[in-house]
Amino acid sequence: VQMHELTALHTCISSVSPLLVFQAKDQRNRLSVWNKLCYAIGGAPYQITGSALGFFLQIYLLDVAQLDPSHASIILFVGRAWDAVTDPTVGFLVSRSRWTRFGRMMPWILLSTPFAVLTYFLIWYVPPFQQGKIIWYLIFYCLFQSMQTCFHVPYSALTMFISNDQKERDSATAYRMMVEVLGTVLGTAIQGQIIGGGQDCPTDEPDVNDSRNSTKINTSRVTLDETKQAYLIASGVICIIYVLCAAVLFFGVKEQKDNGRKRSQLLTFRQGLWLVMSHGPYIKLVIGFLFTSLAFMLLEGNFALFITYSLGHRKDFQNILLVIMLSGTLTIPWWQWFLTKFGKKMAVYFGMTWAIPFMILIVCIKSHLIISYLVSVAAGVSVAAAFLLPWSMLPDVVDDFKVRNPDIHGHEALFYSFYVFFIKFASGVSLGISTLSLKFAGYETGSCLQPEAVSLTLKVLVSPVPVVLIAVGLLILRTYPIDEDRRQGNRKLLDSVTDSDTDSETSALGSSV
């Protein structure tokens, strides 16, 4: 009788254990709203600092630090180029990192935060000496970019380790993009609203009387000092937010191991480069978004100068930038619905082309403040698509790679880091060239009025050039092979692999019972 009871008990446990394992698997893959929010908040520091630097660093170096345009172009190019080089380097090091009790990505995020905050603050400080200013900004801009990379590359790769479920990752990515666009709003608002009140441009003509000229010079000097102080205050506020967001990410997100698999053998840097470069869908995705991202980066880097000197809205440029970012934030949920309903490739075509008519309109019509605001609202819709779609499509490429290379695991960070590398390097080249173009056009540092050639150059940089780049990018993305059918097929194949791993766990559990 006892033997019969033991056999029945074993049969009962064996039938229940698969259900328990599948329930545990489903529970592990499912993310709560709180987990998604905490994960999303971790992306805010990159966008807050990125929008502040993207929109304001060029005008800050030219009009506040009062550097020569050629020196400013060197800083912007070298800083972005250095930033680009550090991305694959950090991605390579992250891929070789060992698992700790906090995970593989989290220690990088935690340790880089204090150094990133310090170096970011020093970028917005104008040193008291004149000769070494270019060295000062080069050093701290490059150091900040390095620390920011140590934060953002592991954070980007963390997408693959918060859940094994593709739908959950897509949902978390939508949360992340919502918060990141909100982060760009926050960075634009903090930087723009704080320094907006500090910027001034005297409109009175200089008087021939020396004493009145002296007063004018002193007034301008005080205004410049106030503007410097405003930039420091804005950077201090952003540094506080940076630390708070990193803390929320660290305490609110649990990093998961990749299905409990062992990683394949460690790769050299050259092997890692060949690994990602030999995957066709990844190359087409990266090159396509390289051109479209360049278009929006050119627009971002020159828009503040364009609004100030071409449209003449000096007092309103920070509000116009804020409207663009608010529009982008509010349309992120709509884009998430659109890509779910019609597919990601269709969302790319529609989202990128939406901006083209408005880019043309802003330079063709006569300067008008209300029209500028309306165009900014429309442009924000495309900005949202440019934010969401690349990061929503990168996990699909990584999944596709896993399906075609089932024996290679643990190198997800390489895909994210090399993508960021190409985008940042190209943006550094474009910003350096655009700043040099202003130099050749006769840009006058610290002047309230610029030559007509400067206005024409800015119009070219924010309209014809971005339009051509978007067109080229869309033509390349037409060859991107991962459509909805292939994406769903990859998902089923990966789920079957996960289920087979679960069956093994179930068999082991049954045997132990």
Coordinates of C-alpha atoms in Angstrom, one line a residue:
V1 CA 0.0 0.0 0.0
Q2 CA 2.8 2.4 0.9
M3 CA 4.6 1.6 -2.4
H4 CA 1.3 2.3 -4.3
E5 CA 0.9 5.7 -2.5
L6 CA 4.5 6.7 -3.3
T7 CA 4.0 5.9 -7.0
A8 CA 0.8 7.9 -7.1
L9 CA 2.5 10.8 -5.4
H10 CA 5.4 10.7 -7.8
T11 CA 2.9 10.6 -10.8
C12 CA 1.1 13.6 -9.3
I13 CA 4.2 15.6 -8.8
S14 CA 5.5 14.8 -12.3
S15 CA 2.2 16.0 -13.9
V16 CA 2.2 19.2 -11.8
S17 CA 5.9 20.1 -12.2
P18 CA 5.7 21.1 -15.9
L19 CA 2.9 23.4 -15.1
L20 CA 4.9 25.0 -12.3
V21 CA 7.9 25.4 -14.5
F22 CA 5.9 27.0 -17.3
Q23 CA 4.2 29.3 -14.8
A24 CA 7.6 30.3 -13.4
K25 CA 8.9 30.9 -16.9
D26 CA 5.9 33.0 -17.8
Q27 CA 6.2 35.0 -14.6
R28 CA 9.9 35.5 -15.2
N29 CA 9.4 36.8 -18.7
R30 CA 6.5 39.1 -17.7
L31 CA 7.4 42.6 -16.7
S32 CA 5.3 44.8 -14.4
V33 CA 4.5 48.4 -15.2
W34 CA 6.8 49.4 -12.4
N35 CA 9.7 47.4 -13.9
K36 CA 9.1 48.9 -17.3
L37 CA 9.0 52.4 -15.8
C38 CA 12.2 51.9 -13.8
Y39 CA 13.9 50.5 -16.9
A40 CA 12.7 53.4 -19.0
I41 CA 13.8 56.1 -16.5
G42 CA 17.3 54.7 -16.8
G43 CA 17.4 56.0 -20.4
A44 CA 16.6 59.6 -19.4
P45 CA 20.1 60.7 -18.5
Y46 CA 21.5 60.0 -21.9
Q47 CA 18.8 62.0 -23.6
I48 CA 18.7 64.8 -21.1
T49 CA 22.4 65.5 -21.5
G50 CA 22.3 64.6 -25.2
S51 CA 19.6 67.2 -26.0
A52 CA 21.3 69.9 -23.9
L53 CA 24.6 69.2 -25.7
G54 CA 23.0 68.8 -29.1
F55 CA 20.9 71.9 -29.1
F56 CA 23.1 74.2 -27.0
L57 CA 26.8 73.2 -27.1
Q58 CA 27.5 74.8 -30.4
I59 CA 25.9 78.1 -29.6
Y60 CA 27.5 78.0 -26.1
L61 CA 31.0 77.5 -27.5
L62 CA 30.5 80.3 -30.1
D63 CA 28.6 82.9 -28.1
V64 CA 29.4 82.2 -24.4
A65 CA 32.8 80.7 -24.3
Q66 CA 33.5 82.8 -27.4
L67 CA 35.7 80.4 -29.2
D68 CA 36.6 80.8 -32.8
P69 CA 34.3 78.7 -35.1
S70 CA 37.3 76.6 -36.3
H71 CA 38.2 75.7 -32.6
A72 CA 34.5 74.9 -31.9
S73 CA 34.4 72.6 -34.9
I74 CA 37.5 70.8 -33.6
I75 CA 35.9 70.3 -30.2
L76 CA 32.6 69.0 -31.7
F77 CA 34.3 66.7 -34.2
V78 CA 37.0 65.3 -31.9
G79 CA 34.5 64.9 -29.0
R80 CA 32.0 63.0 -31.2
A81 CA 34.7 60.9 -32.9
W82 CA 36.2 60.0 -29.5
D83 CA 32.7 59.1 -28.3
A84 CA 32.2 56.9 -31.4
V85 CA 35.5 55.1 -30.8
T86 CA 34.7 54.4 -27.2
D87 CA 31.3 52.7 -28.0
P88 CA 32.7 49.5 -29.6
T89 CA 35.5 49.5 -27.1
V90 CA 33.1 49.5 -24.2
G91 CA 30.8 47.1 -25.9
F92 CA 33.7 44.7 -26.4
L93 CA 34.7 45.0 -22.7
V94 CA 31.1 44.6 -21.6
S95 CA 30.7 41.4 -23.7
R96 CA 33.8 40.0 -21.8
S97 CA 32.5 41.0 -18.3
R98 CA 31.7 38.4 -15.8
W99 CA 28.4 38.0 -14.2
T100 CA 28.1 39.5 -10.7
R101 CA 25.3 39.4 -8.1
F102 CA 24.1 42.7 -9.7
G103 CA 24.3 41.3 -13.2
R104 CA 26.7 42.0 -16.0
M105 CA 25.4 45.4 -17.2
M106 CA 24.5 47.1 -13.9
P107 CA 28.0 47.5 -12.4
W108 CA 29.0 49.5 -15.5
I109 CA 26.0 51.7 -15.1
L110 CA 26.6 52.3 -11.4
L111 CA 30.3 53.0 -11.4
S112 CA 30.3 55.4 -14.4
T113 CA 27.6 57.7 -13.0
P114 CA 29.6 59.9 -10.6
F115 CA 32.4 60.5 -13.1
A116 CA 29.9 61.3 -15.9
V117 CA 28.2 63.8 -13.6
L118 CA 31.4 65.6 -12.7
T119 CA 32.7 65.8 -16.3
Y120 CA 29.4 67.0 -17.6
F121 CA 29.3 69.9 -15.1
L122 CA 32.8 71.0 -16.1
I123 CA 31.8 71.2 -19.8
W124 CA 29.6 74.1 -19.0
Y125 CA 32.2 76.0 -16.9
V126 CA 34.1 78.8 -18.7
P127 CA 37.7 78.7 -17.4
P128 CA 39.3 82.1 -16.4
F129 CA 42.1 81.7 -18.9
Q130 CA 41.9 82.3 -22.6
Q131 CA 44.8 80.4 -24.2
G132 CA 43.9 76.9 -23.0
K133 CA 40.1 76.9 -23.5
I134 CA 40.1 74.6 -26.4
I135 CA 42.1 72.0 -24.4
W136 CA 39.8 72.4 -21.4
Y137 CA 36.7 71.7 -23.5
L138 CA 38.3 68.9 -25.5
I139 CA 39.4 67.1 -22.3
F140 CA 36.1 67.3 -20.4
Y141 CA 33.9 66.7 -23.4
C142 CA 35.9 63.5 -24.3
L143 CA 35.9 62.4 -20.7
F144 CA 32.2 62.9 -20.4
Q145 CA 31.5 61.0 -23.6
S146 CA 33.6 58.1 -22.3
M147 CA 31.7 57.9 -19.0
Q148 CA 28.4 58.3 -20.8
T149 CA 29.3 55.4 -23.1
C150 CA 30.1 53.3 -20.0
F151 CA 26.5 54.0 -18.9
H152 CA 24.6 53.9 -22.2
V153 CA 26.1 50.8 -24.0
P154 CA 25.3 48.4 -21.1
Y155 CA 21.9 50.1 -20.6
S156 CA 21.1 49.6 -24.3
A157 CA 22.1 45.9 -24.2
L158 CA 20.1 45.5 -21.0
T159 CA 17.0 45.4 -23.3
M160 CA 17.9 41.8 -24.1
F161 CA 18.2 40.8 -20.4
I162 CA 15.1 42.2 -18.8
S163 CA 12.9 39.6 -20.4
N164 CA 13.1 36.7 -22.9
D165 CA 9.7 37.6 -24.3
Q166 CA 9.8 39.7 -27.5
K167 CA 6.5 41.4 -26.8
E168 CA 7.6 42.4 -23.3
R169 CA 10.8 43.8 -24.7
D170 CA 8.9 45.8 -27.3
S171 CA 6.6 47.1 -24.7
A172 CA 9.5 48.0 -22.4
T173 CA 11.2 49.7 -25.4
A174 CA 8.1 51.8 -26.0
Y175 CA 8.1 52.9 -22.3
R176 CA 11.8 53.7 -22.7
M177 CA 11.3 55.8 -25.8
M178 CA 8.5 57.7 -24.1
V179 CA 10.7 58.5 -21.2
E180 CA 13.7 59.3 -23.4
V181 CA 11.8 61.7 -25.5
L182 CA 10.4 63.2 -22.3
G183 CA 14.1 63.4 -21.2
T184 CA 14.9 65.4 -24.3
V185 CA 12.0 67.7 -23.3
L186 CA 13.4 68.0 -19.8
G187 CA 17.0 68.7 -21.1
T188 CA 15.7 71.2 -23.6
A189 CA 13.4 72.8 -21.0
I190 CA 16.0 73.0 -18.2
Q191 CA 18.8 74.3 -20.4
G192 CA 16.6 76.5 -22.5
Q193 CA 14.4 78.1 -19.8
I194 CA 17.2 78.7 -17.4
I195 CA 19.6 80.2 -19.9
G196 CA 16.9 81.8 -22.0
G197 CA 16.4 84.6 -19.5
G198 CA 20.1 85.1 -19.2
Q199 CA 20.8 85.7 -22.9
D200 CA 20.5 89.3 -24.0
C201 CA 21.5 91.2 -27.1
P202 CA 21.7 95.0 -26.9
T203 CA 19.8 96.7 -29.8
D204 CA 20.9 100.2 -29.2
E205 CA 23.6 101.6 -31.5
P206 CA 26.9 102.5 -29.7
D207 CA 27.2 106.2 -28.8
V208 CA 30.2 108.2 -29.8
N209 CA 30.5 109.3 -26.2
D210 CA 33.3 107.3 -24.5
S211 CA 31.5 107.1 -21.1
R212 CA 28.4 105.7 -22.7
N213 CA 30.4 103.2 -24.7
S214 CA 32.1 102.2 -21.5
T215 CA 28.7 101.7 -19.9
K216 CA 27.6 99.6 -22.9
I217 CA 30.6 97.4 -22.6
N218 CA 30.1 96.9 -18.9
T219 CA 26.5 96.0 -19.4
S220 CA 27.3 93.5 -22.0
R221 CA 30.0 92.0 -19.8
V222 CA 27.6 91.6 -16.9
T223 CA 25.1 90.0 -19.2
L224 CA 27.7 87.5 -20.4
D225 CA 28.6 86.7 -16.8
E226 CA 24.9 86.1 -16.0
T227 CA 24.6 83.8 -19.0
K228 CA 27.7 81.8 -17.8
Q229 CA 26.1 81.5 -14.4
A230 CA 22.8 80.3 -15.9
Y231 CA 24.6 77.6 -17.9
L232 CA 26.2 76.3 -14.6
I233 CA 22.9 76.3 -12.8
A234 CA 21.3 74.3 -15.6
S235 CA 24.1 71.8 -15.7
G236 CA 23.8 71.4 -11.9
V237 CA 20.1 70.6 -12.1
I238 CA 20.7 68.1 -14.9
C239 CA 23.5 66.4 -12.9
I240 CA 21.1 65.9 -10.0
I241 CA 18.5 64.3 -12.3
Y242 CA 21.1 62.1 -13.8
V243 CA 22.0 60.6 -10.4
L244 CA 18.4 60.1 -9.5
C245 CA 17.5 58.3 -12.7
A246 CA 20.6 56.0 -12.4
A247 CA 19.5 55.1 -8.8
V248 CA 15.9 54.3 -10.0
L249 CA 17.3 52.0 -12.7
F250 CA 19.6 50.2 -10.4
F251 CA 17.1 49.5 -7.6
G252 CA 14.0 49.0 -9.9
V253 CA 15.3 46.6 -12.6
K254 CA 16.6 43.0 -12.2
E255 CA 18.9 41.8 -14.9
Q256 CA 18.3 38.2 -16.0
K257 CA 20.7 35.7 -17.4
D258 CA 20.3 34.6 -21.0
N259 CA 18.1 31.5 -20.6
G260 CA 20.7 30.1 -18.2
R261 CA 23.0 29.2 -21.2
K262 CA 26.7 29.3 -21.0
R263 CA 28.3 32.0 -23.1
S264 CA 30.4 31.0 -26.1
Q265 CA 34.1 31.5 -25.9
L266 CA 35.4 35.0 -25.5
L267 CA 36.1 36.8 -28.7
T268 CA 38.9 39.2 -29.7
F269 CA 38.0 42.7 -30.8
R270 CA 38.6 41.8 -34.4
Q271 CA 36.4 38.7 -34.1
G272 CA 33.6 40.7 -32.5
L273 CA 33.7 43.3 -35.3
W274 CA 33.5 40.6 -37.9
L275 CA 30.7 38.9 -36.0
V276 CA 28.4 41.9 -36.3
M277 CA 29.6 43.2 -39.7
S278 CA 28.9 39.8 -41.4
H279 CA 25.2 39.8 -40.5
G280 CA 23.5 41.4 -43.5
P281 CA 20.2 42.6 -41.9
Y282 CA 22.3 44.4 -39.2
I283 CA 24.4 46.2 -41.8
K284 CA 21.4 47.4 -43.8
L285 CA 19.6 48.6 -40.7
V286 CA 22.6 50.5 -39.4
I287 CA 23.5 52.1 -42.7
G288 CA 19.8 53.1 -43.3
F289 CA 19.4 54.7 -39.9
L290 CA 22.9 56.2 -40.2
F291 CA 21.6 58.5 -42.9
T292 CA 18.2 59.3 -41.3
S293 CA 19.9 59.9 -37.9
L294 CA 22.4 62.2 -39.5
A295 CA 19.5 64.3 -41.0
F296 CA 18.0 64.8 -37.5
M297 CA 21.3 65.4 -35.9
L298 CA 22.2 68.2 -38.4
L299 CA 18.8 69.7 -37.7
E300 CA 19.3 69.4 -34.0
G301 CA 22.9 70.8 -34.0
N302 CA 22.0 73.9 -36.1
F303 CA 18.4 74.6 -35.2
A304 CA 19.1 77.0 -32.3
L305 CA 21.4 79.1 -34.5
F306 CA 18.9 78.9 -37.3
I307 CA 16.1 80.1 -35.2
T308 CA 18.2 82.9 -33.7
Y309 CA 20.0 84.3 -36.8
S310 CA 17.9 83.1 -39.8
L311 CA 14.4 83.4 -38.4
G312 CA 15.2 86.2 -35.9
H313 CA 13.4 84.6 -32.9
R314 CA 16.2 85.1 -30.4
K315 CA 13.9 85.4 -27.5
D316 CA 11.8 82.4 -28.4
F317 CA 14.3 79.8 -29.6
Q318 CA 14.2 77.8 -26.4
N319 CA 10.4 77.7 -26.5
I320 CA 10.4 76.5 -30.1
L321 CA 12.8 73.7 -29.2
L322 CA 10.6 72.7 -26.2
V323 CA 7.6 72.5 -28.5
I324 CA 9.4 70.1 -30.8
M325 CA 10.3 67.8 -27.9
L326 CA 6.8 68.0 -26.3
S327 CA 5.2 67.0 -29.6
G328 CA 7.6 64.1 -29.9
T329 CA 6.8 62.9 -26.4
L330 CA 3.1 63.0 -26.9
T331 CA 3.2 61.0 -30.2
I332 CA 5.4 58.1 -29.0
P333 CA 2.4 56.0 -27.9
W334 CA 0.8 56.6 -31.3
W335 CA 3.9 55.4 -33.1
Q336 CA 4.0 52.3 -30.9
W337 CA 0.4 51.6 -31.9
F338 CA 1.3 52.2 -35.6
L339 CA 4.2 49.9 -35.7
T340 CA 2.2 47.2 -33.9
K341 CA -0.7 47.6 -36.4
F342 CA 1.1 48.1 -39.7
G343 CA 4.7 46.8 -39.0
K344 CA 8.0 48.5 -38.3
K345 CA 9.1 49.0 -41.9
M346 CA 5.9 50.9 -42.7
A347 CA 6.4 53.0 -39.6
V348 CA 9.9 53.9 -40.8
Y349 CA 8.7 55.0 -44.2
F350 CA 5.8 57.0 -42.9
G351 CA 7.6 58.5 -39.9
M352 CA 10.7 59.7 -41.8
T353 CA 8.9 61.2 -44.8
W354 CA 6.5 63.1 -42.6
A355 CA 9.2 65.6 -41.7
I356 CA 10.3 66.5 -45.3
P357 CA 7.5 68.9 -46.2
F358 CA 7.9 70.8 -43.0
M359 CA 11.7 71.1 -43.4
I360 CA 11.1 72.6 -46.8
L361 CA 8.3 74.9 -45.6
I362 CA 10.4 76.4 -42.7
V363 CA 13.0 77.8 -45.1
C364 CA 10.7 78.8 -48.0
I365 CA 8.3 81.0 -46.1
K366 CA 9.0 84.4 -44.6
S367 CA 9.9 84.4 -40.9
H368 CA 6.8 84.2 -38.9
L369 CA 6.6 83.1 -35.2
I370 CA 3.3 81.3 -35.3
I371 CA 4.2 79.3 -38.4
S372 CA 7.5 78.4 -36.7
Y373 CA 5.6 77.0 -33.8
L374 CA 3.3 75.0 -36.1
V375 CA 6.2 73.6 -38.0
S376 CA 7.8 72.6 -34.7
V377 CA 4.8 70.7 -33.7
A378 CA 4.8 68.8 -37.0
A379 CA 8.5 68.1 -36.9
G380 CA 8.2 66.7 -33.4
V381 CA 6.1 63.8 -34.8
S382 CA 9.0 62.7 -37.0
V383 CA 11.5 63.2 -34.1
A384 CA 9.4 60.7 -32.1
A385 CA 9.7 58.1 -34.9
A386 CA 13.4 58.7 -35.2
F387 CA 13.8 58.0 -31.5
L388 CA 11.6 54.9 -31.3
L389 CA 12.1 52.9 -34.4
P390 CA 15.9 52.2 -34.4
W391 CA 15.8 50.9 -30.8
S392 CA 12.7 49.0 -31.5
M393 CA 14.2 47.2 -34.5
L394 CA 17.6 46.4 -33.1
P395 CA 16.4 43.6 -30.9
D396 CA 14.8 42.0 -34.0
V397 CA 18.2 42.0 -35.6
V398 CA 19.8 40.4 -32.5
D399 CA 17.1 37.7 -32.5
D400 CA 17.6 37.1 -36.2
F401 CA 21.4 36.6 -35.5
K402 CA 20.6 34.2 -32.7
V403 CA 18.4 32.1 -35.0
R404 CA 21.1 31.9 -37.6
N405 CA 24.0 31.4 -35.1
P406 CA 22.5 29.2 -32.3
D407 CA 26.0 28.3 -30.9
I408 CA 27.0 32.0 -30.3
H409 CA 25.7 33.6 -27.1
G410 CA 26.5 36.5 -24.8
H411 CA 27.6 39.1 -27.3
E412 CA 24.5 41.3 -27.6
A413 CA 26.3 44.4 -26.4
L414 CA 28.4 44.4 -29.5
F415 CA 25.4 45.0 -31.7
Y416 CA 24.3 48.0 -29.7
S417 CA 27.7 49.5 -29.3
F418 CA 28.7 49.3 -33.0
Y419 CA 25.4 50.8 -34.0
V420 CA 26.0 53.7 -31.6
F421 CA 29.6 53.9 -32.9
F422 CA 28.6 54.5 -36.5
I423 CA 25.8 57.0 -35.6
K424 CA 28.1 59.1 -33.3
F425 CA 31.1 59.1 -35.6
A426 CA 29.0 60.2 -38.5
S427 CA 27.4 62.9 -36.4
G428 CA 30.8 64.2 -35.3
V429 CA 31.8 64.5 -38.9
S430 CA 28.6 66.3 -39.8
L431 CA 28.8 68.7 -36.9
G432 CA 32.4 69.5 -37.5
I433 CA 31.7 70.2 -41.2
S434 CA 28.6 72.3 -40.4
T435 CA 30.6 74.5 -37.9
L436 CA 33.4 74.9 -40.4
S437 CA 30.8 75.9 -42.9
L438 CA 29.7 78.7 -40.6
K439 CA 33.3 79.8 -40.3
F440 CA 33.7 80.0 -44.1
A441 CA 30.4 81.9 -44.3
G442 CA 31.8 84.6 -42.0
Y443 CA 30.2 83.8 -38.6
E444 CA 31.2 86.5 -36.1
T445 CA 31.6 85.2 -32.5
G446 CA 29.5 87.0 -30.0
S447 CA 27.8 89.2 -32.5
C448 CA 24.1 89.9 -32.4
L449 CA 23.8 90.1 -36.2
Q450 CA 25.4 87.7 -38.7
P451 CA 26.2 88.2 -42.4
E452 CA 23.6 87.0 -44.9
A453 CA 25.9 84.2 -46.0
V454 CA 25.6 82.7 -42.4
S455 CA 21.8 82.8 -42.7
L456 CA 21.9 81.0 -46.1
T457 CA 24.3 78.4 -44.7
L458 CA 22.0 77.6 -41.8
K459 CA 19.0 77.2 -44.1
V460 CA 21.0 74.7 -46.2
L461 CA 22.0 72.8 -43.1
V462 CA 18.5 72.4 -41.7
S463 CA 16.6 71.7 -44.9
P464 CA 18.1 70.5 -48.2
V465 CA 20.9 68.5 -46.7
P466 CA 18.6 66.6 -44.1
V467 CA 16.0 66.0 -46.8
V468 CA 18.6 64.3 -49.1
L469 CA 20.0 62.2 -46.2
I470 CA 16.5 61.0 -45.3
A471 CA 15.8 60.0 -48.9
V472 CA 19.0 58.0 -49.1
G473 CA 18.4 56.3 -45.8
L474 CA 14.9 55.2 -46.8
L475 CA 16.2 53.8 -50.1
I476 CA 18.6 51.6 -48.1
L477 CA 16.0 50.6 -45.6
R478 CA 13.9 49.2 -48.4
T479 CA 16.4 46.4 -48.7
Y480 CA 16.1 45.6 -45.0
P481 CA 14.9 41.9 -45.0
I482 CA 13.3 41.5 -41.6
D483 CA 9.6 42.0 -42.3
E484 CA 6.8 41.0 -39.9
D485 CA 6.6 37.4 -41.2
R486 CA 10.3 36.9 -40.6
R487 CA 10.2 38.6 -37.3
Q488 CA 7.3 36.4 -36.1
G489 CA 9.1 33.3 -37.4
N490 CA 12.2 34.2 -35.5
R491 CA 10.2 34.6 -32.4
K492 CA 8.6 31.2 -32.7
L493 CA 12.0 29.5 -33.3
L494 CA 13.5 31.2 -30.2
D495 CA 10.4 30.3 -28.2
S496 CA 10.8 26.7 -29.2
V497 CA 14.5 26.8 -28.0
T498 CA 13.4 28.3 -24.8
D499 CA 10.7 25.6 -24.4
S500 CA 13.2 22.9 -25.0
D501 CA 15.4 24.3 -22.3
T502 CA 12.3 24.4 -20.1
D503 CA 11.6 20.7 -20.9
S504 CA 15.2 19.9 -19.8
E505 CA 14.6 21.7 -16.5
T506 CA 11.3 19.8 -16.1
S507 CA 13.0 16.5 -16.7
A508 CA 15.7 17.3 -14.2
L509 CA 13.1 18.4 -11.7
G510 CA 11.1 15.2 -12.2
S511 CA 14.2 13.0 -11.9
S512 CA 15.2 14.7 -8.6
V513 CA 11.7 14.2 -7.2

